[in-house]
Structure formats: C-alpha cells, structure tokens
C-alpha cells in the first residue's frame, strides 16, 4: 500500500473517531478529516512544556504530532493538548489554535477542533487580573462558521469590547451563580464602551455563566446592531446572571431573541434593558423573557428596568419579576416613527419600584394577565397616557400599594376585568404633605398656591389643603392645575383674602382614575377597595371624568370616601350599573293620596302585587301637604319587615340602615302603604325604593 492509499485510510479512520474521540484517542487522533491530506505523516514527535517552548519547536515532517502539556509551564494540564504540524501553513499565529515557530515562515502547529473551543487554549488563566479581551476575540476569530467558546470556572476580564460579526457564537460557562468567586465570571471593565457587541449574528448567545461590570461609566454589557442590512436572529441567553453594570442589554436590529432563567441586578445607567431606541431599522421583535428577574437594584432609583422605545413588537414576559429601580416597563416613542407593539405579560409581576411599574406612553397593544403590580412610592401603579393609541387589557391581576392611583387612564380602548385593585393612595396623608409658603391671586381671580419645595404633582390631581390662614378659602379638597414645579392653581376657588401664613397639602389617590381624554373604557367584574393587607387610603374606588365608559359589576366596597366619583358629563355612551357598594335603586313603589288622609292601607299606583320576584327595600321618600303621620310598607296586610318612618311637610329621604327583603317568589304578595298616627294629614306622597334580588 503506497503513502497516498495509507493517507486516505487514515483520513477515513479520523472521520469515524469524530471530535469526541480526539480527547481519548491519544497520539493517534491528530486532526479532523479535513485537516489530514494524502501523504501527511502522523507520528508523535514528543512533548513540550508550554506554548513558549512550542514556538521554539519546528515540526520535522507534515502531520507530526506534539503533546502540549499546558499553555503556561506553571499550570500543566490547562490549555494543553495534542497539536499537529501543518508544513504548508502560513496563517497568522492566533495564540490558541494556530502557533507559528519563531523564525519559521512556512509551517504552523495547529489544534484539531471543529466547533468547540476552550478559552484556556488561548492562554486564559482564570484569575481575571489581566485583559482577556484579546484572547476572547481571538477565540471568536477561530470560529469563522460559528461554534462554542467554553470558559471556566474562573474570571474572564474584558477591558475591550468583544466583537461578534455575522457568526453564531455561544459563550458557555461552568454554571450560573451569584457568587463572584465561583463558576465562570465574565468581568466587563470596558469603561464607557460595550462589553459584547453582536452585529448581524444569526444564532448564538450566552449560557451558564455570570457577566458583571467593574467600574462601568457607559455603554451596555451586551449591545446588538445590524451589520449593514443584516440583523441579529435567534439569539438565546440561558441561565445567565447579569450584575453591577451601567446599562444591561441594548437590543437593536434583533429578531427572535429569548432570555430563559436570567437575572439582572445592580445597574445604574439609563435602563437595564432597552429595545430599539433609535429608528425603524433597529426594531427588536419578537423578544421573550421566560422565568427571569429584572431589577435595577434598590440603590438605583433613577434607572428604568425595561424600556421599549420606538418600533418593536411581540415582547413577551412569562413568569418574570421586575423589581426596584424607577419605572418597570416603559413603552414610549422618542424616535418619533412607528410605535411599539404587542406587549404581553403573564405571571410574575412588579414590586418595590420608585416610579411607575407599568408606564404606557405610546404603543399599539398591551396585555397583562395573572400579574401582580405593586410599588411603594408616590406614583401610579399603571399609567396609560393619551399617546397610547392602541388597546390595553388587565385581567385577573392584583394592583396595589402606590402613592396615587392604581390605574390612571387617559387613553382609549382600555379594559380591566377580574382584578383586585386596592390599598392605593398610600401617601394621601398629612405625613406626606407639601408645605404651603404662599397663596395669591393667579391673575384670573383664582387662588395660586406656592410650595416650599417641588410638589411633584400633575394637572388633574386631587389634593387636600389645610391650615392656611388668611386665604382660608384655599382650605379644602380640590382639583389642581400645575403652573410649575412649586406652584399650582385652584381653578374652583375664587381668591378673596390675603395670605397670612401656614398650610400644607397632600395628594389623594383612587383605585382607577379615568381622565376626560379617555374613551371606550370597560371596567367590569373587579374588586376595587381595601385589601386584607397593607395601608388603604383610596378615597374612591373609581374617579371618572370620561363620558364613554362601561363600569359594571364591580365590588366598590372598602374605599375611604365613597365607591366612585363622577366629575365629567355623562352621554349616551356612559354606563355605570350593577356595582356593589353603591346605593342602587332598581324601582320605586309609589303611592299618592289627595285630600284628607286617615290611618289605613293605600294602593301603589304602579304595582299591586309582588309576583315571582324578590325585592330588597333600601330607601323611603315621603311628604305631606299638612299635618304628620308615620308610614311603612305592608305585605298582605302586615308589616313587610321595616319600621315606620315619620312624614312631615318637608320632603324627607331615609336610606335604611337595615334594608329588608320582601319575597314574592313562592306566591303573589299584596303590597300597600300603611299610614299610622295620622294627625291633620292631607295630600300624602310616599315612595319606597327597592333593589331586585331575584
């Protein structure tokens, strides 16, 4: 058998062994089938202690092998392996898979590999004391068709941005951890620059490691962008801990990105995660977060968690928690082109933020279901601005614990169903008041209030003012118009008296506040009031200034002032019916007796028998032309269950503290008004208000 036949046979044998076999085949496994060629000798020439020694060792013949004990002589077994001599090679030494021999122009030592690279092959020691960026970048360059770069356990320090262009690279570690001394740590120390920059990458991502910043002053730990017209596609980040950075991740020109079991914490820049933020060509969608935790950190009150800015869509959150920082999710459109679309949030929720947990300023669609939305601050839990032109729905969710409104609605097509909304308005208390330092005429005859520091309020807020002397007409509960950060007007109050000093003001909150710019709002089947836990200072369950609303079937018990307050002008599109906690009158039993009135029974003009129904009597209104008497409702000639009330020449209305029920389901009941103790009575009018029970 000649050398060519022998080479072909050896090539077939190497193909059969495969990459996994290289690790166990010893000196016989020197190259992949693509790296062996006919005529190449495959013989072990010996061992070398380190790469430094390797670069001083010339291969004796094409295909010779050498056993590298370790990359560094001080750490045998780390970064070593079997290499082979490619006698015709002239490519550059990359410090990991290709090594040139000093003074030799042709011929290189090469590692056999296909798609998996160990970062230790490039001299990484895991100490994190030097700049490992060149080593990581060289490893990326050694995978021109994509593959996996493994590292760990140990620290990889990046002082320069790692660029990945076009190819799918997976950066894999030894396991996710929150401990800075265990497993694989990518330490990003790039100053104001990005850590990883993925451009036009079709696949790849990070998994099973921690990425943390060190003294960052700008940039993002991970940035994606287009490479010409090519965007990023099918990126996956699984079991990754991101921490202690400036901005976390900026996704631009990204399609089909998934984060699974990832956690972010400790970011002090503009936001933890930003989608788009520049133009239509940089949209990010779809993007999924599955069982993740996103938190700017308790110390970073001005850092937003997740911002969707400009065109993007199909952003899904499944069982994800968003905590601390300022705003939780913020949909907006500063680029001014197409709006973000299709935000879906199910399970998990928001807590401990210092801004608005759900802030929808611009967008086409947002859905929240089975979500917990809470904050401990002076803002709304959910705010939907007039620029949000699509639809938003909230179902089966708990919304509680902020300083103003549970949900503030200024937009159109908003639906809230099956939610628990309560314990909002927690800062509606003198302990959270602003100090009044002045009261004067505003130039239009109204009162203008000045505060000693920025009040932080908005036009349309409801506040209480107390303790003002001189301009005492300012004391009370009012809706304000903000002039600037420390001045606001009371449009409903005429200025009459000069300010003499004193005064404080604090802001109220409701379960749901519907502004006059809102329309097609549906609030159905919710419990809006005090919850079992926490502080409840909601004055009203719902405050409504809009005309086009359906508010029905809600439990509005447990609010400190009342179930709802209507401040707008109703129209044919206004429907507020069937809510608990509201004195609901479904009908009236009306009797009118002209002339002298004696004790006895009198028929109702609109109903004689209660038949196949059950009613609950809740209210009595009555008046006589002269004299006095008592009246009550009788059924079948006896009291229907209530006590008699007095009628006089003044119109009197009594809401019954203990309403009573009249049951006509089992058979017709004869209903009449009974007069008792009549004294000089003429011209009796009486009506009993009732609710239909069944």
XYZ file of C-alpha atoms in Angstrom:
694
model
C 0.000 0.000 0.000
C 1.524 3.330 -1.049
C 1.579 6.539 1.056
C -1.443 8.029 -0.742
C -3.537 4.939 -0.012
C -2.335 4.963 3.606
C -3.276 8.656 3.987
C -6.781 8.052 2.654
C -7.300 5.165 5.033
C -6.082 7.266 7.969
C -8.451 10.103 6.948
C -11.403 7.696 6.985
C -10.361 6.463 10.426
C -10.207 10.005 11.821
C -13.659 10.738 10.450
C -15.007 7.668 12.232
C -13.416 8.707 15.541
C -15.036 12.166 15.401
C -14.347 15.176 17.572
C -15.339 13.481 20.811
C -12.821 10.750 20.127
C -9.955 13.220 19.882
C -9.936 13.672 23.634
C -9.417 9.937 24.306
C -7.595 8.698 21.253
C -4.188 9.980 22.451
C -1.403 10.360 19.921
C -3.384 8.651 17.156
C -6.019 11.441 16.960
C -4.210 14.422 15.478
C -6.608 16.087 13.027
C -10.038 16.046 11.554
C -10.560 14.533 8.148
C -10.471 17.987 6.618
C -7.061 18.697 8.193
C -5.355 15.453 7.036
C -4.307 15.080 3.463
C -2.740 12.215 1.487
C 0.945 11.797 2.157
C 0.901 13.525 5.594
C 2.869 11.573 8.236
C 1.059 11.184 11.551
C 3.715 10.484 14.149
C 4.196 11.691 17.718
C 7.409 13.673 17.956
C 7.276 14.145 21.752
C 6.043 16.637 24.346
C 6.538 20.313 25.063
C 6.041 22.059 28.355
C 4.362 25.303 27.252
C 3.374 27.463 24.286
C 6.584 29.406 24.768
C 8.528 26.173 24.171
C 6.182 25.158 21.343
C 7.024 28.351 19.448
C 10.632 27.278 19.552
C 9.985 23.766 18.239
C 9.857 23.045 14.496
C 7.903 20.068 13.222
C 10.098 17.523 11.444
C 7.501 16.497 8.863
C 3.993 17.343 7.742
C 1.498 15.729 10.145
C 3.855 15.295 13.068
C 2.173 15.499 16.474
C 3.317 17.093 19.678
C 1.795 16.866 23.130
C 1.493 20.332 24.724
C 1.456 19.779 28.498
C -0.083 23.197 29.272
C -0.349 26.652 27.822
C 1.804 28.005 30.643
C 4.591 25.995 32.219
C 3.231 26.898 35.663
C -0.164 25.275 35.017
C 0.328 21.890 33.341
C -2.901 20.355 32.080
C -4.549 23.733 31.438
C -4.749 24.804 27.796
C -2.684 21.855 26.594
C -3.468 19.007 24.222
C -2.245 17.286 21.113
C -1.264 19.531 18.164
C -0.090 18.647 14.671
C 2.390 20.243 12.263
C 0.960 21.714 9.060
C 4.070 22.124 6.967
C 2.454 24.288 4.293
C 0.583 26.700 6.567
C 1.420 30.389 6.672
C -1.578 31.949 8.529
C -1.043 34.237 11.486
C -0.453 32.920 14.963
C -3.742 33.473 16.850
C -2.441 32.325 20.223
C -4.851 29.447 20.612
C -5.435 27.182 17.630
C -2.570 28.246 15.342
C 1.027 28.738 16.556
C 3.963 29.967 14.496
C 7.521 28.932 15.275
C 9.925 31.783 15.801
C 11.921 32.430 12.637
C 9.893 29.945 10.523
C 7.811 31.489 7.721
C 6.092 28.327 6.499
C 4.668 25.707 8.828
C 2.387 26.023 11.841
C 1.377 23.990 14.887
C -2.410 23.571 14.883
C -5.026 22.225 17.263
C -7.593 19.775 15.913
C -11.110 21.145 16.540
C -14.379 21.837 14.756
C -16.968 23.903 16.680
C -15.915 23.943 20.358
C -13.060 25.965 21.767
C -11.700 26.136 25.310
C -10.663 29.677 26.211
C -7.721 28.180 28.104
C -6.283 27.209 24.696
C -5.606 30.936 24.216
C -3.729 31.348 27.463
C -6.615 32.351 29.720
C -5.672 31.653 33.324
C -8.981 32.410 35.069
C -7.521 34.910 37.527
C -9.168 37.982 35.993
C -6.092 40.097 36.708
C -5.165 40.970 33.106
C -7.055 41.964 29.980
C -8.536 38.803 28.462
C -10.344 40.617 25.637
C -7.668 39.786 23.007
C -7.895 36.106 23.947
C -11.687 36.070 23.693
C -11.584 37.989 20.404
C -9.041 35.535 19.013
C -11.289 32.631 20.037
C -14.174 34.268 18.178
C -11.972 34.636 15.118
C -11.070 30.946 15.292
C -14.727 30.030 14.677
C -15.447 31.593 11.284
C -18.547 29.435 10.830
C -19.680 29.683 14.450
C -19.394 27.492 17.500
C -18.993 27.466 21.272
C -16.345 29.160 23.395
C -16.116 27.440 26.768
C -14.580 29.022 29.844
C -14.434 28.247 33.479
C -14.533 28.085 36.264
C -12.647 31.345 36.650
C -12.724 35.033 35.753
C -12.561 36.434 32.231
C -11.705 40.136 32.344
C -12.788 42.222 29.347
C -11.190 45.642 29.044
C -12.040 45.976 25.333
C -15.325 45.302 23.524
C -15.623 41.762 22.163
C -16.962 41.973 18.606
C -19.005 39.144 17.080
C -19.964 39.788 13.469
C -22.195 37.548 11.417
C -21.412 34.177 13.012
C -23.314 32.325 15.764
C -21.037 32.170 18.801
C -22.150 30.682 22.112
C -20.221 31.816 25.183
C -20.623 28.950 27.658
C -19.601 28.801 31.301
C -19.391 26.288 34.096
C -22.723 27.280 35.636
C -24.773 30.269 36.703
C -24.068 31.742 40.138
C -24.451 34.912 42.168
C -21.118 34.415 43.919
C -18.264 36.415 42.408
C -15.706 33.727 43.253
C -17.373 30.631 41.825
C -18.097 29.207 38.385
C -17.472 31.357 35.284
C -17.294 35.134 35.622
C -17.080 37.480 32.654
C -15.920 40.729 34.275
C -16.696 43.650 31.950
C -14.303 46.540 32.642
C -14.679 48.463 29.368
C -15.306 51.899 30.888
C -17.894 53.711 28.753
C -17.816 51.083 25.970
C -19.938 47.987 25.422
C -18.855 44.605 26.739
C -20.091 42.346 23.923
C -21.198 43.772 20.560
C -23.181 41.341 18.385
C -23.646 42.554 14.818
C -25.696 40.677 12.221
C -25.353 37.451 14.215
C -27.550 34.550 13.151
C -27.704 32.472 16.324
C -25.551 32.068 19.417
C -25.733 33.839 22.771
C -24.621 33.230 26.362
C -25.341 30.419 28.798
C -24.434 29.096 32.228
C -22.297 31.969 33.451
C -22.216 35.329 35.199
C -21.494 38.654 33.491
C -20.752 41.553 35.801
C -19.495 45.064 35.373
C -16.484 46.639 37.049
C -16.424 50.435 37.227
C -18.531 50.944 34.095
C -19.485 54.514 33.202
C -21.426 53.982 29.969
C -22.345 51.550 27.231
C -24.155 48.238 27.669
C -22.866 44.894 28.835
C -24.389 43.477 25.645
C -25.223 45.511 22.538
C -26.744 44.225 19.303
C -26.898 46.084 15.997
C -27.217 45.468 12.286
C -24.243 44.584 10.123
C -25.206 46.552 7.041
C -28.668 45.227 6.221
C -28.206 42.019 8.233
C -29.870 41.909 11.624
C -29.404 39.528 14.532
C -31.548 36.413 14.592
C -32.241 33.605 17.067
C -30.107 34.770 19.977
C -30.532 32.811 23.217
C -29.415 33.742 26.724
C -29.982 30.917 29.216
C -29.043 30.674 32.888
C -27.082 33.916 32.918
C -26.602 36.283 35.854
C -26.050 39.931 34.827
C -24.999 42.317 37.582
C -23.245 45.530 38.590
C -23.223 47.398 35.311
C -24.211 50.676 33.715
C -26.791 49.674 31.084
C -27.512 45.967 30.877
C -28.597 44.978 27.369
C -29.474 47.068 24.314
C -31.299 45.134 21.591
C -31.350 46.715 18.138
C -31.839 45.024 14.803
C -32.743 41.832 16.674
C -35.301 39.203 15.722
C -36.312 36.163 17.775
C -34.380 36.721 20.988
C -35.053 34.614 24.069
C -33.950 35.026 27.676
C -34.533 31.962 29.875
C -33.849 31.878 33.621
C -31.758 35.054 33.505
C -31.361 37.585 36.320
C -30.296 41.255 36.239
C -29.426 43.374 39.271
C -27.293 46.375 40.158
C -27.452 48.688 37.104
C -27.079 52.451 37.495
C -27.332 53.770 33.906
C -30.396 54.810 31.912
C -32.013 51.373 31.910
C -31.330 47.706 32.477
C -32.758 46.585 29.116
C -33.524 48.764 26.084
C -35.312 47.600 22.961
C -34.625 49.786 19.925
C -34.456 53.463 20.925
C -33.260 54.813 17.556
C -35.185 54.088 14.328
C -37.375 51.654 12.400
C -34.374 49.729 11.054
C -33.341 48.886 14.607
C -36.564 47.275 15.791
C -36.359 44.365 18.216
C -39.017 41.642 17.950
C -40.062 39.110 18.928
C -38.293 39.044 22.290
C -39.212 36.643 25.099
C -38.359 36.653 28.805
C -39.172 33.335 30.490
C -38.779 32.908 34.258
C -36.451 35.893 34.566
C -35.785 38.529 37.211
C -35.066 42.126 36.153
C -34.032 44.619 38.811
C -32.032 47.821 38.507
C -31.316 47.429 42.218
C -32.621 49.003 45.398
C -29.963 51.758 45.303
C -30.646 52.766 41.685
C -33.881 54.724 41.937
C -33.386 56.601 38.645
C -32.601 53.590 36.466
C -35.500 52.138 34.490
C -35.815 48.403 34.174
C -37.155 47.658 30.699
C -37.739 50.328 28.047
C -39.418 49.645 24.701
C -38.708 52.779 22.687
C -39.901 53.034 19.095
C -40.687 50.227 16.722
C -40.648 46.799 18.286
C -43.169 44.070 18.805
C -44.197 40.750 20.289
C -42.455 41.364 23.596
C -43.480 38.525 25.906
C -42.881 38.072 29.622
C -43.717 34.708 31.170
C -43.364 34.283 34.966
C -40.958 37.222 35.144
C -40.381 39.571 38.092
C -39.439 43.258 37.609
C -38.255 44.934 40.804
C -36.702 48.102 42.246
C -35.249 50.845 40.061
C -37.575 53.518 38.668
C -40.137 52.518 36.012
C -40.788 48.808 35.486
C -41.873 48.572 31.844
C -41.930 51.799 29.864
C -43.412 51.855 26.350
C -42.584 55.117 24.583
C -41.577 56.525 21.209
C -38.786 59.090 21.330
C -37.577 58.201 17.768
C -40.917 59.574 16.568
C -41.509 56.926 13.927
C -43.583 53.767 14.354
C -44.830 52.889 17.824
C -44.007 49.748 19.823
C -46.475 46.901 19.514
C -47.741 43.767 21.208
C -46.544 43.653 24.793
C -47.734 40.544 26.640
C -47.119 39.908 30.354
C -48.369 36.771 32.134
C -47.496 35.657 35.644
C -44.844 37.247 37.837
C -45.137 40.966 38.395
C -43.730 44.231 39.682
C -42.713 45.355 43.157
C -40.613 47.874 45.113
C -40.147 50.305 42.225
C -39.725 54.046 42.741
C -41.516 55.145 39.571
C -44.458 53.734 37.616
C -44.346 49.922 37.371
C -46.324 49.895 34.095
C -45.953 53.114 32.084
C -47.650 53.038 28.667
C -46.962 56.318 26.890
C -47.035 55.039 23.287
C -47.978 51.713 21.791
C -50.456 49.609 19.875
C -51.282 46.783 22.262
C -50.504 45.657 25.804
C -51.934 42.715 27.732
C -51.399 41.864 31.386
C -52.880 38.744 32.919
C -52.358 36.986 36.265
C -49.900 39.717 37.183
C -49.031 41.362 40.499
C -48.407 45.108 40.107
C -47.255 46.997 43.180
C -44.984 49.857 44.183
C -44.205 51.862 47.290
C -43.896 55.424 46.066
C -45.961 58.478 45.108
C -46.757 57.461 41.513
C -49.444 55.370 39.858
C -49.106 51.609 39.605
C -50.288 51.696 35.991
C -50.357 54.833 33.853
C -51.756 54.844 30.322
C -51.128 58.160 28.615
C -53.140 59.799 25.828
C -50.403 58.887 23.334
C -51.047 55.174 23.810
C -53.294 54.761 20.777
C -53.900 51.016 20.768
C -55.592 48.699 23.264
C -54.622 47.648 26.776
C -56.179 44.902 28.880
C -55.671 43.888 32.506
C -57.228 40.604 33.631
C -57.088 38.539 36.831
C -54.367 40.734 38.291
C -53.628 42.360 41.664
C -52.848 46.095 41.569
C -51.969 47.692 44.892
C -49.750 49.828 47.045
C -48.779 53.061 45.308
C -49.000 56.698 46.344
C -51.605 57.822 43.836
C -53.896 55.760 41.586
C -53.916 52.050 40.975
C -54.598 52.639 37.260
C -54.588 56.073 35.627
C -56.269 56.037 32.200
C -56.052 58.845 29.643
C -56.297 56.703 26.517
C -58.828 54.711 24.533
C -59.910 51.058 24.389
C -58.808 50.073 27.888
C -60.390 47.015 29.534
C -59.969 45.958 33.167
C -61.682 42.720 34.242
C -61.435 40.348 37.182
C -58.750 42.322 39.023
C -58.194 43.132 42.697
C -57.365 46.844 42.938
C -56.823 48.289 46.373
C -54.710 49.893 49.070
C -53.619 52.640 46.705
C -53.273 56.305 47.641
C -50.937 55.331 50.483
C -49.378 58.831 50.614
C -52.774 60.513 50.960
C -51.969 61.590 54.484
C -50.659 64.738 56.228
C -47.427 62.876 56.949
C -46.652 63.100 53.214
C -47.787 66.709 52.769
C -46.046 69.589 50.978
C -45.574 72.807 52.902
C -47.528 75.818 51.609
C -45.460 79.004 51.593
C -47.785 81.344 49.736
C -51.292 81.935 48.368
C -52.176 84.709 45.928
C -54.455 85.638 43.046
C -53.414 83.987 39.785
C -54.415 86.876 37.524
C -57.756 85.316 36.648
C -59.391 85.651 40.053
C -58.459 82.145 41.216
C -56.130 81.036 44.027
C -52.478 80.228 43.228
C -50.550 78.160 45.785
C -46.765 78.117 46.199
C -44.971 75.258 47.966
C -41.635 75.385 49.751
C -40.149 72.653 47.529
C -41.065 70.847 44.308
C -44.506 69.301 44.802
C -44.186 66.613 42.098
C -47.884 66.783 41.217
C -49.728 66.963 37.901
C -52.683 68.848 36.475
C -55.830 66.938 37.342
C -54.544 65.656 40.676
C -56.925 65.838 43.635
C -55.364 67.310 46.751
C -56.386 68.450 50.232
C -55.155 71.751 51.672
C -55.422 72.533 55.357
C -54.111 75.040 57.853
C -53.850 78.073 55.553
C -54.587 81.326 57.398
C -55.739 84.490 55.728
C -56.600 82.836 52.387
C -58.829 80.368 54.216
C -60.856 79.771 51.068
C -57.935 77.593 49.882
C -58.584 75.028 52.615
C -60.477 72.005 51.326
C -60.253 69.287 48.693
C -59.568 70.488 45.135
C -58.503 69.525 41.623
C -55.349 71.442 40.664
C -53.746 72.922 37.558
C -49.939 72.832 37.753
C -48.062 76.021 36.828
C -44.513 74.850 37.549
C -42.638 72.557 39.909
C -43.530 74.525 43.051
C -46.726 76.379 42.003
C -50.261 75.298 41.150
C -53.710 76.882 40.795
C -57.061 76.007 42.380
C -59.443 76.647 39.434
C -62.553 76.139 41.589
C -61.568 78.653 44.280
C -62.006 82.434 43.948
C -59.271 84.455 45.644
C -60.757 86.653 48.394
C -58.297 87.096 51.273
C -54.594 87.815 51.543
C -52.288 85.044 52.694
C -51.329 85.232 56.371
C -49.212 82.075 56.612
C -49.200 78.342 57.215
C -50.739 75.461 55.356
C -49.953 72.007 53.981
C -51.273 69.973 51.084
C -51.287 66.296 50.216
C -52.453 64.301 47.204
C -55.279 61.759 47.042
C -55.438 58.504 45.080
C -58.155 56.261 43.682
C -58.323 52.659 42.597
C -58.901 53.726 38.982
C -58.707 57.296 37.714
C -60.268 57.847 34.267
C -59.343 61.175 32.659
C -61.511 63.192 30.296
C -59.316 62.213 27.317
C -60.212 58.542 27.765
C -62.874 56.711 25.768
C -64.220 53.191 25.282
C -63.112 52.204 28.778
C -64.562 48.972 30.201
C -64.268 48.316 33.954
C -66.172 45.106 34.712
C -66.102 42.483 37.452
C -63.320 43.886 39.634
C -62.969 44.280 43.395
C -61.817 47.871 43.945
C -61.314 48.879 47.565
C -59.356 47.947 50.645
C -57.427 44.678 50.527
C -56.642 42.485 53.501
C -53.007 43.601 53.695
C -51.317 46.977 53.671
C -52.452 50.579 54.054
C -55.596 51.670 52.221
C -56.141 55.390 51.617
C -58.036 55.193 48.339
C -60.696 57.855 48.675
C -62.804 56.449 45.819
C -62.802 53.154 44.004
C -63.222 54.942 40.667
C -62.918 58.619 39.752
C -64.322 59.174 36.269
C -64.140 62.301 34.091
C -64.790 60.483 30.789
C -68.140 60.058 29.050
C -67.584 56.860 27.052
C -67.296 54.242 29.805
C -68.844 50.973 30.970
C -68.450 50.478 34.722
C -70.454 47.439 35.772
C -70.485 44.533 38.181
C -67.634 45.791 40.357
C -67.352 45.457 44.121
C -66.636 49.044 45.235
C -66.807 48.491 48.984
C -63.927 49.473 51.240
C -62.969 52.929 49.944
C -62.427 55.689 52.485
C -64.826 58.262 50.983
C -67.130 56.509 48.543
C -67.457 53.918 45.783
C -66.986 56.340 42.899
C -66.928 59.992 41.938
C -68.178 61.310 38.608
C -66.599 64.566 37.505
C -67.389 64.505 33.781
C -70.539 64.994 31.723
C -72.470 61.749 31.013
C -73.605 60.973 27.468
C -75.459 58.152 25.762
C -72.195 56.153 25.958
C -71.972 56.388 29.752
C -72.969 53.152 31.531
C -72.488 52.775 35.294
C -74.684 49.947 36.574
C -74.859 46.998 38.918
C -71.910 47.838 41.161
C -71.728 46.702 44.786
C -71.068 49.354 47.383
C -73.338 51.771 45.523
C -76.886 52.544 46.616
C -78.649 51.003 43.654
C -82.344 51.674 43.067
C -83.989 49.366 40.531
C -87.522 50.666 41.053
C -89.955 52.646 43.204
C -93.269 51.712 44.878
C -95.236 54.975 44.628
C -98.478 55.972 46.426
C -100.219 59.370 46.158
C -103.315 60.215 48.291
C -105.073 63.552 47.651
C -107.114 65.358 50.278
C -107.501 64.285 53.915
C -105.555 61.157 54.905
C -106.574 58.808 57.724
C -104.851 55.735 59.156
C -105.120 52.715 56.852
C -103.808 50.960 53.763
C -103.319 52.647 50.397
C -102.527 51.103 46.996
C -99.431 51.858 44.986
C -100.167 53.359 41.624
C -97.531 51.319 39.757
C -97.502 47.904 41.498
C -100.203 45.982 43.374
C -98.667 42.508 43.741
C -95.080 41.328 44.051
C -95.172 38.161 41.920
C -92.289 35.729 41.151
C -89.712 38.230 42.393
C -87.780 39.104 45.496
C -87.013 42.736 46.308
C -84.842 44.488 48.879
C -86.240 47.780 50.183
C -83.429 50.299 50.802
C -84.928 53.812 50.765
C -88.089 55.741 51.721
C -89.007 59.241 50.465
C -92.191 60.991 51.723
C -94.006 64.322 52.237
C -97.469 65.529 53.297
C -99.349 68.734 52.490
C -100.143 69.317 56.180
C -100.020 67.500 59.497
C -97.848 64.499 60.367
C -98.069 60.732 60.247
C -95.991 57.584 60.102
C -95.753 55.371 57.004
C -94.456 51.858 56.357
C -94.571 49.155 53.706
C -97.046 46.306 54.271
C -97.291 42.924 52.535
C -100.598 41.016 52.766
C -101.876 43.431 55.411
C -98.905 43.157 57.795
C -95.554 44.860 58.065
C -93.247 43.777 55.243
C -90.330 43.890 57.654
C -89.400 47.525 58.062
C -90.280 50.031 60.736
C -92.497 53.065 60.222
C -90.903 56.450 59.417
C -92.367 59.901 60.038
C -93.759 62.060 57.235
C -93.963 65.869 57.565
C -94.453 68.826 55.264
C -90.728 68.708 54.416
C -89.563 66.183 51.849
C -87.670 63.532 53.802
C -85.492 60.707 52.454
C -84.238 57.834 54.583
C -81.678 55.291 53.434
C -82.429 52.252 55.558
C -79.574 51.199 57.792
C -81.062 47.707 57.775
C -82.784 47.103 54.433
C -85.479 44.410 54.443
C -86.496 41.843 51.858
C -89.968 41.044 50.526
C -90.257 37.616 48.917
C -92.826 37.072 46.170
C -91.169 34.021 44.604
C -93.387 31.473 46.393
C -96.605 33.327 45.542
C -98.011 36.821 44.955
C -97.723 39.279 47.851
C -100.118 42.226 48.100
C -98.100 45.426 48.617
C -99.577 48.598 50.090
C -98.523 51.669 52.035
C -99.822 51.846 55.621
C -100.479 55.159 57.384
C -100.216 55.231 61.172
C -100.871 58.009 63.711
C -102.273 60.486 61.182
C -102.874 63.955 62.639
C -104.399 66.569 60.333
C -102.765 64.964 57.322
C -103.589 65.970 53.768
C -102.049 65.144 50.397
C -99.684 62.275 51.175
C -96.932 61.261 48.725
C -94.675 58.294 49.552
C -92.299 56.064 47.613
C -90.232 53.044 48.627
C -87.026 52.455 46.639
C -86.035 48.836 46.075
C -83.365 46.646 44.515
C -84.205 43.499 42.580
C -82.730 40.486 44.318
C -84.150 37.803 42.027
